mmCIF file of C-alpha atoms in Angstrom:
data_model
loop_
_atom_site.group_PDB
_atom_site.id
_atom_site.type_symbol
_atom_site.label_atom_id
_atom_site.label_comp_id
_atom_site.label_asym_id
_atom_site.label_seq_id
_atom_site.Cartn_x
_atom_site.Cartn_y
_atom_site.Cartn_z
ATOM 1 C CA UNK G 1 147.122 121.347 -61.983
ATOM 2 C CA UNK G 2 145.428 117.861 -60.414
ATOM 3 C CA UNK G 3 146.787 115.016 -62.194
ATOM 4 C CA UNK G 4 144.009 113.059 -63.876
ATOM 5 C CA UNK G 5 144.145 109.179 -64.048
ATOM 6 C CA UNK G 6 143.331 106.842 -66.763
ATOM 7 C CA UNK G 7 142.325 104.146 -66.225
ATOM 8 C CA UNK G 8 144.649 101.177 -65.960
ATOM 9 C CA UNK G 9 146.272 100.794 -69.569
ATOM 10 C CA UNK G 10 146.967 97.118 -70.266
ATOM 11 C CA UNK G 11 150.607 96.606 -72.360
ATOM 12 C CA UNK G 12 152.351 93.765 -73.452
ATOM 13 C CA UNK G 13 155.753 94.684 -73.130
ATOM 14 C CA UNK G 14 158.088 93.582 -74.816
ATOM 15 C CA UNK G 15 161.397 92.694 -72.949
ATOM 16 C CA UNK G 16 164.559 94.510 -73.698
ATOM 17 C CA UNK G 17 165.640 91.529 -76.183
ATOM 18 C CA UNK G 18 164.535 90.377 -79.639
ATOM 19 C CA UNK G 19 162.364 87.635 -78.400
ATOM 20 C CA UNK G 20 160.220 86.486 -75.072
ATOM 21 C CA UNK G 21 157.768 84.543 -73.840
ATOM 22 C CA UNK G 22 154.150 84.782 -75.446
ATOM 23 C CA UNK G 23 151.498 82.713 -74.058
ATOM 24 C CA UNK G 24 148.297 81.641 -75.188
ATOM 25 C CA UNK G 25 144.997 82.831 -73.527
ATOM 26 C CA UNK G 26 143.189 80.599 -71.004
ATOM 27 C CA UNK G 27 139.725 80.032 -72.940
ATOM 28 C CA UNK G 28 138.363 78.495 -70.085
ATOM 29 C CA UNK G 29 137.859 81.602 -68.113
ATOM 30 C CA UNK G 30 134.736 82.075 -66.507
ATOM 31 C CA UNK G 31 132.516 84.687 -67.797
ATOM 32 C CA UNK G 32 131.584 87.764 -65.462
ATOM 33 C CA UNK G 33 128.024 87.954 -64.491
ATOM 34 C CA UNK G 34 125.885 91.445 -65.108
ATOM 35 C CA UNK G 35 128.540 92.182 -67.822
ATOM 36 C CA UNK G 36 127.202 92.901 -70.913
ATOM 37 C CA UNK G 37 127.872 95.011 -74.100
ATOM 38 C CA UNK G 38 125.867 97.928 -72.983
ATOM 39 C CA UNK G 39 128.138 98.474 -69.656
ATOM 40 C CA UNK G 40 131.534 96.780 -71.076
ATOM 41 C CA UNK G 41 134.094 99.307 -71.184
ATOM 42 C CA UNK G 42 135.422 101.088 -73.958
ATOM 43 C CA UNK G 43 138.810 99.550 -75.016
ATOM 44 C CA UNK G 44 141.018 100.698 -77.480
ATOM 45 C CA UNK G 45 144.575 98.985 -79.044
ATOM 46 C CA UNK G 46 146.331 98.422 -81.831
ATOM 47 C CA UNK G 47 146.329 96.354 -84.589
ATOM 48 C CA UNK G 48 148.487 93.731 -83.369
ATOM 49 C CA UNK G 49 146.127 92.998 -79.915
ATOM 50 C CA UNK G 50 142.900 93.325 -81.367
ATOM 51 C CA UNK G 51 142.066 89.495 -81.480
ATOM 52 C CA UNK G 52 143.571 89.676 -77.904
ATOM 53 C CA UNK G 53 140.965 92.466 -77.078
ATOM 54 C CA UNK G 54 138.041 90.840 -79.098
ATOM 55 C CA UNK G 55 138.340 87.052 -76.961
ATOM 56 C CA UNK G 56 138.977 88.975 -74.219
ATOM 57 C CA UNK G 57 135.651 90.542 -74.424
ATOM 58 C CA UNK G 58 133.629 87.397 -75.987
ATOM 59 C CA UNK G 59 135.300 85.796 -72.751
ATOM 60 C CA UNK G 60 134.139 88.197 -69.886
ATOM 61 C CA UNK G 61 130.559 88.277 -71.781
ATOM 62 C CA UNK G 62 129.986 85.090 -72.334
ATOM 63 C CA UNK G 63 129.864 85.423 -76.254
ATOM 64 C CA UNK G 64 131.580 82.482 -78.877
ATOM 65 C CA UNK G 65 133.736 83.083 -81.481
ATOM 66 C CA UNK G 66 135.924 81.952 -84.531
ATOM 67 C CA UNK G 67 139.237 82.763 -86.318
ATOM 68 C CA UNK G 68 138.000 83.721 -89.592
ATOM 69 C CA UNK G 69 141.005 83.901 -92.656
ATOM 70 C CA UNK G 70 141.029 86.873 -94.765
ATOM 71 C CA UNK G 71 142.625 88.344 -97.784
ATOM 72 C CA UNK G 72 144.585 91.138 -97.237
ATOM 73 C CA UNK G 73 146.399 92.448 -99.887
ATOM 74 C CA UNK G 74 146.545 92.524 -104.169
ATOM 75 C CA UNK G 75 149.765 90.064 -103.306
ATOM 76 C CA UNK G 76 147.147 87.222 -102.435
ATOM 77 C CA UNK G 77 148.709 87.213 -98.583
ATOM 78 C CA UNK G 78 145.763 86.384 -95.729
ATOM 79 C CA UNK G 79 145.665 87.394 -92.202
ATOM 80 C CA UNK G 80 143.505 85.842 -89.799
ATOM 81 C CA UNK G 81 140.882 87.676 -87.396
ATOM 82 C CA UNK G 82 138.989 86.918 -84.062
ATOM 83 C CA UNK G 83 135.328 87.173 -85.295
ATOM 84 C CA UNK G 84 132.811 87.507 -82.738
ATOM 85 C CA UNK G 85 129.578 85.165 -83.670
ATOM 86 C CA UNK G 86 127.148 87.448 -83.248
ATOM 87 C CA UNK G 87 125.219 89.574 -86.013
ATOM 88 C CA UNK G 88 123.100 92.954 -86.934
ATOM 89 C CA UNK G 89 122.864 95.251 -83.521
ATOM 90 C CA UNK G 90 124.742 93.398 -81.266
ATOM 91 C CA UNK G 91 127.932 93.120 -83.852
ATOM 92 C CA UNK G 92 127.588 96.389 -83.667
ATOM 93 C CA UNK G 93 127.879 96.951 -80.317
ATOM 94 C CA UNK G 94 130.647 95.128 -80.244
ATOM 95 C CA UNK G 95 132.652 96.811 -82.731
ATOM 96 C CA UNK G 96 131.349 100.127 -81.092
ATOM 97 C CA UNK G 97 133.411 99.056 -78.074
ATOM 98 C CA UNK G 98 135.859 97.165 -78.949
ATOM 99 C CA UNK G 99 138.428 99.472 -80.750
ATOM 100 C CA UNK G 100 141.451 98.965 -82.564
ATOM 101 C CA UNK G 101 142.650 102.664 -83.654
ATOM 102 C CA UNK G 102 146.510 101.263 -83.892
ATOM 103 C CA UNK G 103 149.138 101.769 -81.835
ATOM 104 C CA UNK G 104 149.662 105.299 -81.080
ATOM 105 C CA UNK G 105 146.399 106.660 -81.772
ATOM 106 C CA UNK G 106 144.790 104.330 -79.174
ATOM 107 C CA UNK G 107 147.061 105.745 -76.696
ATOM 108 C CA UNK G 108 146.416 109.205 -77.304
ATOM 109 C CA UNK G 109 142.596 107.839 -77.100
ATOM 110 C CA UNK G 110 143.254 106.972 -73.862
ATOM 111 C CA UNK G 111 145.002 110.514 -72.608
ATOM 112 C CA UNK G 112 142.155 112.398 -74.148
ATOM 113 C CA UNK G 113 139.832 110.469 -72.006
ATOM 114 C CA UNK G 114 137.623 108.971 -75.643
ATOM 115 C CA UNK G 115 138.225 105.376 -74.241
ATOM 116 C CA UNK G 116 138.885 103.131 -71.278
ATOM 117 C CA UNK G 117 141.866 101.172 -71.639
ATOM 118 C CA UNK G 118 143.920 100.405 -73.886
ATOM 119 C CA UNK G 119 146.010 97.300 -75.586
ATOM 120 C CA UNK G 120 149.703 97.479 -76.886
ATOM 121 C CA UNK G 121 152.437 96.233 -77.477
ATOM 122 C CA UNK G 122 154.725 98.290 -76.449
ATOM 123 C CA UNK G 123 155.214 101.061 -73.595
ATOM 124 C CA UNK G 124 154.809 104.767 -74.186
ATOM 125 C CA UNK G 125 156.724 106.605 -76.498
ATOM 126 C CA UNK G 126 158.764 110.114 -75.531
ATOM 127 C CA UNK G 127 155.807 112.444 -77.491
ATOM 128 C CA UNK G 128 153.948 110.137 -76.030
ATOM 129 C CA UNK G 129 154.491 110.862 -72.253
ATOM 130 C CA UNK G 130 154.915 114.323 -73.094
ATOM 131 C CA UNK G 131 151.398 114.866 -74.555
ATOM 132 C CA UNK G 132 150.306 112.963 -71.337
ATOM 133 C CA UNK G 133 152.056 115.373 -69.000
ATOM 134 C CA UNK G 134 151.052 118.491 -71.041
ATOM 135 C CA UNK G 135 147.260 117.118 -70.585
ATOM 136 C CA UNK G 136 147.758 116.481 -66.715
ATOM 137 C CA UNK G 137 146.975 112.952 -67.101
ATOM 138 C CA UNK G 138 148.897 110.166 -65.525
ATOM 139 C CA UNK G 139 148.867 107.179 -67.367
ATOM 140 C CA UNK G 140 148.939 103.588 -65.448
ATOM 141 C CA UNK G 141 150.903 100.666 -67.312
ATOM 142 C CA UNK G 142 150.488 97.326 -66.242
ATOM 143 C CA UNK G 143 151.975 94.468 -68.248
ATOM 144 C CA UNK G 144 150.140 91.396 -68.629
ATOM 145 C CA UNK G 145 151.568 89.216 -71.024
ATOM 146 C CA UNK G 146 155.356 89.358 -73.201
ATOM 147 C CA UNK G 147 156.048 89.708 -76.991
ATOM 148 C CA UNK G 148 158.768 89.913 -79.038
ATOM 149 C CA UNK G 149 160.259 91.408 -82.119
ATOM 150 C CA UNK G 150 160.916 89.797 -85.487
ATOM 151 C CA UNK G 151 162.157 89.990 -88.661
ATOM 152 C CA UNK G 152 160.346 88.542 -92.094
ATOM 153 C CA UNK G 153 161.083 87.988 -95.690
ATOM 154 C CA UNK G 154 159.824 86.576 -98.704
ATOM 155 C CA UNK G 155 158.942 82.626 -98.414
ATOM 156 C CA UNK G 156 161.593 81.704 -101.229
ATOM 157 C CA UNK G 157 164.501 84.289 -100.074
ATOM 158 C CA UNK G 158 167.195 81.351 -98.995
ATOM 159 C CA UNK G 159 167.975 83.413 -95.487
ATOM 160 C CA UNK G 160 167.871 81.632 -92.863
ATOM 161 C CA UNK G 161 168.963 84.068 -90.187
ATOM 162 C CA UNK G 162 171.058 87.247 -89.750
ATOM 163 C CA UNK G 163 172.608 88.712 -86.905
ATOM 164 C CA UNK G 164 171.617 91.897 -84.935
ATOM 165 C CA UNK G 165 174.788 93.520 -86.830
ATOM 166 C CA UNK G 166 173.276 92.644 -89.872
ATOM 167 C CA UNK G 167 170.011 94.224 -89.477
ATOM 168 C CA UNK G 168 171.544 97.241 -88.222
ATOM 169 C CA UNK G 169 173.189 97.279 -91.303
ATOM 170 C CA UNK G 170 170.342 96.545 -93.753
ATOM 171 C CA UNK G 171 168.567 99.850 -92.463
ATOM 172 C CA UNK G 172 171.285 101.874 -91.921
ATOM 173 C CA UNK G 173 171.994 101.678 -95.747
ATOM 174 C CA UNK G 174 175.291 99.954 -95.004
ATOM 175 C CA UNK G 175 174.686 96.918 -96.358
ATOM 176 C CA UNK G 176 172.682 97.283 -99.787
ATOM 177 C CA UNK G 177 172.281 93.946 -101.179
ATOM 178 C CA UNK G 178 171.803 90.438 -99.904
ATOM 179 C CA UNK G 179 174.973 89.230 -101.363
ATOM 180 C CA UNK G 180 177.272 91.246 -99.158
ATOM 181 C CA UNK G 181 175.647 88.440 -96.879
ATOM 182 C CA UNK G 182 176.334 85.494 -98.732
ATOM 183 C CA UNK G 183 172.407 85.332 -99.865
ATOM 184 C CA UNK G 184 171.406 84.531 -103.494
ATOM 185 C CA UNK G 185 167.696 85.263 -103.858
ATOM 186 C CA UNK G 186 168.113 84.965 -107.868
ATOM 187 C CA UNK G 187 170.689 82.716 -108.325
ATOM 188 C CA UNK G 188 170.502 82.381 -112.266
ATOM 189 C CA UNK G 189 169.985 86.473 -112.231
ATOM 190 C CA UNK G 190 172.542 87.910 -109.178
ATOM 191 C CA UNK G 191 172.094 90.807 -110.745
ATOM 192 C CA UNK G 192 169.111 91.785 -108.823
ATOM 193 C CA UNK G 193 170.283 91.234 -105.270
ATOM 194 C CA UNK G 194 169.705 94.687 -103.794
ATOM 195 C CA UNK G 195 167.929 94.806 -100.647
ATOM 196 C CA UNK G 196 164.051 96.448 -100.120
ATOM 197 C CA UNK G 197 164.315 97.262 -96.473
ATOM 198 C CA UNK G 198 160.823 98.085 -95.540
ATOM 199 C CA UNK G 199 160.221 100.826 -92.604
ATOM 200 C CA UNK G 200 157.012 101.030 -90.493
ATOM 201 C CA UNK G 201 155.866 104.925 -89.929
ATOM 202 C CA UNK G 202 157.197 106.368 -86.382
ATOM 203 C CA UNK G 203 154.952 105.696 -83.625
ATOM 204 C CA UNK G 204 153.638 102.591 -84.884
ATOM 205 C CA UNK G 205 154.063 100.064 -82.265
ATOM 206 C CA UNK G 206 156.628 97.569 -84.220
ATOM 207 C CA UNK G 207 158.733 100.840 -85.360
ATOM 208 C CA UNK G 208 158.641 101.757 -81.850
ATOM 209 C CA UNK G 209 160.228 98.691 -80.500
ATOM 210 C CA UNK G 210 162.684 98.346 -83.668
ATOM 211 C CA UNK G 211 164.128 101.963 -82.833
ATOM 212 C CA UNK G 212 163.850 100.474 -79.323
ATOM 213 C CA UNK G 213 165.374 97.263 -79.461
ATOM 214 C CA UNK G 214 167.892 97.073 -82.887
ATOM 215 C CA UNK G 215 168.279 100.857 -83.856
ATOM 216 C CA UNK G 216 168.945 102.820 -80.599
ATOM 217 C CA UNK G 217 170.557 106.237 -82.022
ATOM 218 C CA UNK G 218 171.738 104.933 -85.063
ATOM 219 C CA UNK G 219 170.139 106.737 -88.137
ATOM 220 C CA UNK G 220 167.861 105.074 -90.756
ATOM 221 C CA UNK G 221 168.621 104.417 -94.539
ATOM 222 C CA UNK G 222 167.689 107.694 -96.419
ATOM 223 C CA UNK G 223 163.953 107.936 -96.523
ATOM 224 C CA UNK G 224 163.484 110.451 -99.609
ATOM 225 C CA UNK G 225 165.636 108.172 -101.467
ATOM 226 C CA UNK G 226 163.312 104.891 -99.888
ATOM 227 C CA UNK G 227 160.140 106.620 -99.137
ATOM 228 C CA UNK G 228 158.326 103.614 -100.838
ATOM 229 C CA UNK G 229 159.572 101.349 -98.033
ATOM 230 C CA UNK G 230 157.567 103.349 -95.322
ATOM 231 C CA UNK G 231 154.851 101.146 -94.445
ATOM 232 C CA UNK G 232 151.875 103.072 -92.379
ATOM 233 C CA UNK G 233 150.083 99.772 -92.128
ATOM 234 C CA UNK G 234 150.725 95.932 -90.544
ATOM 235 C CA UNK G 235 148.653 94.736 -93.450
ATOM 236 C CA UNK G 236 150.377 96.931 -95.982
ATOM 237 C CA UNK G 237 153.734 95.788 -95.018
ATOM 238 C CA UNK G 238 152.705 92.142 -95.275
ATOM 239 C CA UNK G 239 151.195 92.637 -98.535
ATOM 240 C CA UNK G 240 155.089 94.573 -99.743
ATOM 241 C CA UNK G 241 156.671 91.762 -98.426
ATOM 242 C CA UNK G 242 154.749 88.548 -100.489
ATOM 243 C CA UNK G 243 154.900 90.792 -103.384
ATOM 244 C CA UNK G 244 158.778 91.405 -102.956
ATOM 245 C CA UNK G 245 161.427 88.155 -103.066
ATOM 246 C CA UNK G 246 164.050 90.903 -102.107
ATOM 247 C CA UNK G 247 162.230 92.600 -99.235
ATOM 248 C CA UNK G 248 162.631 92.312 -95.402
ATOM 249 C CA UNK G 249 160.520 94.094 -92.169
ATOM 250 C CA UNK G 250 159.520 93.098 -89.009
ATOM 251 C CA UNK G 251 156.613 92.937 -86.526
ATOM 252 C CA UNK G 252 155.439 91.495 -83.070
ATOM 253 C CA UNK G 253 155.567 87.613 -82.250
ATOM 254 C CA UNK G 254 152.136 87.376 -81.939
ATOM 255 C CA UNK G 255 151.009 89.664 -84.797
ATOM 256 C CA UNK G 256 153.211 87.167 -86.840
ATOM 257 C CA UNK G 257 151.931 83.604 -85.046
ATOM 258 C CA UNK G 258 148.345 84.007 -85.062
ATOM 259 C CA UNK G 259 147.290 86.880 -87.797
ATOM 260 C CA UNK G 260 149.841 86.379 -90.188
ATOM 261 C CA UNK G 261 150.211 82.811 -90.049
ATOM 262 C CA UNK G 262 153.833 82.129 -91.829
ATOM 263 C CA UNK G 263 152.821 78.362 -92.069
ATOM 264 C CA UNK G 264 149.928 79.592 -93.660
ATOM 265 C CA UNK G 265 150.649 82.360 -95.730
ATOM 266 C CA UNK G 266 153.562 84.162 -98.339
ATOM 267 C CA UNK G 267 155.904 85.285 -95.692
ATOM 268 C CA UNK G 268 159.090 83.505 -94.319
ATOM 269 C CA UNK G 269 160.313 84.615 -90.056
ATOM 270 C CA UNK G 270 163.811 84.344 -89.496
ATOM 271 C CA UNK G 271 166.288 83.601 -86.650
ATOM 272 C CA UNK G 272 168.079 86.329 -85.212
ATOM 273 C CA UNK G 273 171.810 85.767 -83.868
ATOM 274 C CA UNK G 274 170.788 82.204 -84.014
ATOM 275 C CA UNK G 275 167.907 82.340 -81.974
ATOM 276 C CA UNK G 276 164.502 81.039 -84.086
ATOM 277 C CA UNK G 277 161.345 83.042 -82.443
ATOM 278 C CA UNK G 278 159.740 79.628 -81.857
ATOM 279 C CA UNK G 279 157.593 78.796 -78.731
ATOM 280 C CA UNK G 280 160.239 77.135 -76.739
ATOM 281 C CA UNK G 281 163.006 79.933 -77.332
ATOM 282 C CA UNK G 282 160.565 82.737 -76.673
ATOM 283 C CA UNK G 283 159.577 80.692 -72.780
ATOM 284 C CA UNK G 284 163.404 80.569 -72.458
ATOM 285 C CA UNK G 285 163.869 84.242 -72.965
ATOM 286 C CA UNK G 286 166.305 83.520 -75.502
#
């Protein structure tokens, strides 16, 4: 069978540690002339790069935009958006071409041959590569910018930090409540101390680099028994975590910095092995 080739797929890659370097994009790139929504390519990513992929594309064409603040969830937790300043046809246009069918989905987008490129933030998964192979299709990664993994609570839980031990233990069911780690969420009730774990659904490109990056082979906590802490959504699992003082989950650096906003909104990021996932740790590779 001929090997078929996609396009180049675009990936920020997350290094094999908890935190790297994440850079903000140069705004003062010249637009490219002749490009224009009607012969832009059609790119597809996941939730975490679509502001990435919607300034890229205002960029190249020439277009202006604004970070807009949303609501996101019954908790009253925002998330900030790219919104391209343009309305009716052209909007739609946009949004025609500029995807964001989340992580995996935009991958297997790209196999099938339904879109361009794609933007992720993390590197193919076994099923995956697999599906690729089984299709004939060879598919072309190229990073072009890092990320990182990491780990968020409540705003009032009194963590600080935990180690990579720790979380290990938190979602391998070893460790059940926050006390075992010297953390009193309710200090007047320590009754209710027992830790919500929250899971993202496989393939999703945080639970990807969690299995990755903290899990390796070890097994999860029970699932049947926690099936309400499967998230299928970035939103949904920031929305589970504002509502929840006894909750922890994860997600990428810049999913976290610029959508979620932790300055900004009901969610707390903590420091992993003593490392906090702050600009100048993440340049150092820390």
């Amino acid at each position: 069978m001929k090997t078929k080739y996609r396009i180049i797929t675009a990936l920020l890659i997350c290094l094999i540690t908890l935190f790297t370097g994440c850079e903000k994009i140069n705004t003062d790139s010249p637009y490219i002339q002749g490009l224009s929504i009607e012969n832009y390519p059609l790119i597809d990513g996941s939730t975490s790069t679509l502001p990435l992929n919607r300034v890229i594309a205002c960029e190249l064409m020439g277009l202006n935009y604004q970070w807009q603040e949303n609501k996101s969830g019954s908790s009253g937790s925002t998330t900030w958006s790219v919104e391209p300043k343009a309305r009716g046809s052209l909007r739609q246009k946009i949004d025609r071409r500029v995807l964001s069918s989340q992580t995996h989905n935009s991958i297997i987008n790209l196999i099938d041959g339904t879109v361009d490129l794609t933007l992720s933030a993390r590197s193919l998964s076994p099923d995956e590569r697999e599906y690729a192979l089984a299709q004939g299709v060879s598919v072309i990664e190229t990073p072009i910018a890092l990320d990182a993994l990491v780990f968020i609570v409540y705003p009032r839980n009194p963590v600080e930090g935990l180690t990579t031990e720790n979380i290990r233990d938190i979602y391998t069911g070893k460790t059940t409540k926050w006390s075992e780690l010297g953390v009193e969420v309710f200090p007047d009730s320590p009754q209710y101390s027992e830790i919500y774990p929250l899971i993202r659904n496989a393939n999703s490109g945080s639970q990807e680099l969690m299995d990755l990056l903290i899990m390796k082979d070890l097994e999860y906590i029970d699932l049947p028994e926690y099936e309400e802490q499967l998230i299928f959504t970035m939103a949904g699992l920031i929305d589970a975590i504002a509502g929840n003082p006894l909750a922890i989950g994860y997600t990428v650096y810049y999913y976290n910095k610029y959508i979620i906003r932790p300055d900004k909104s009901y969610l707390k990021t903590i420091a992993i092995d003593g490392v906090e996932p702050d600009e100048q740790t993440l340049a150092n590779h820390l």
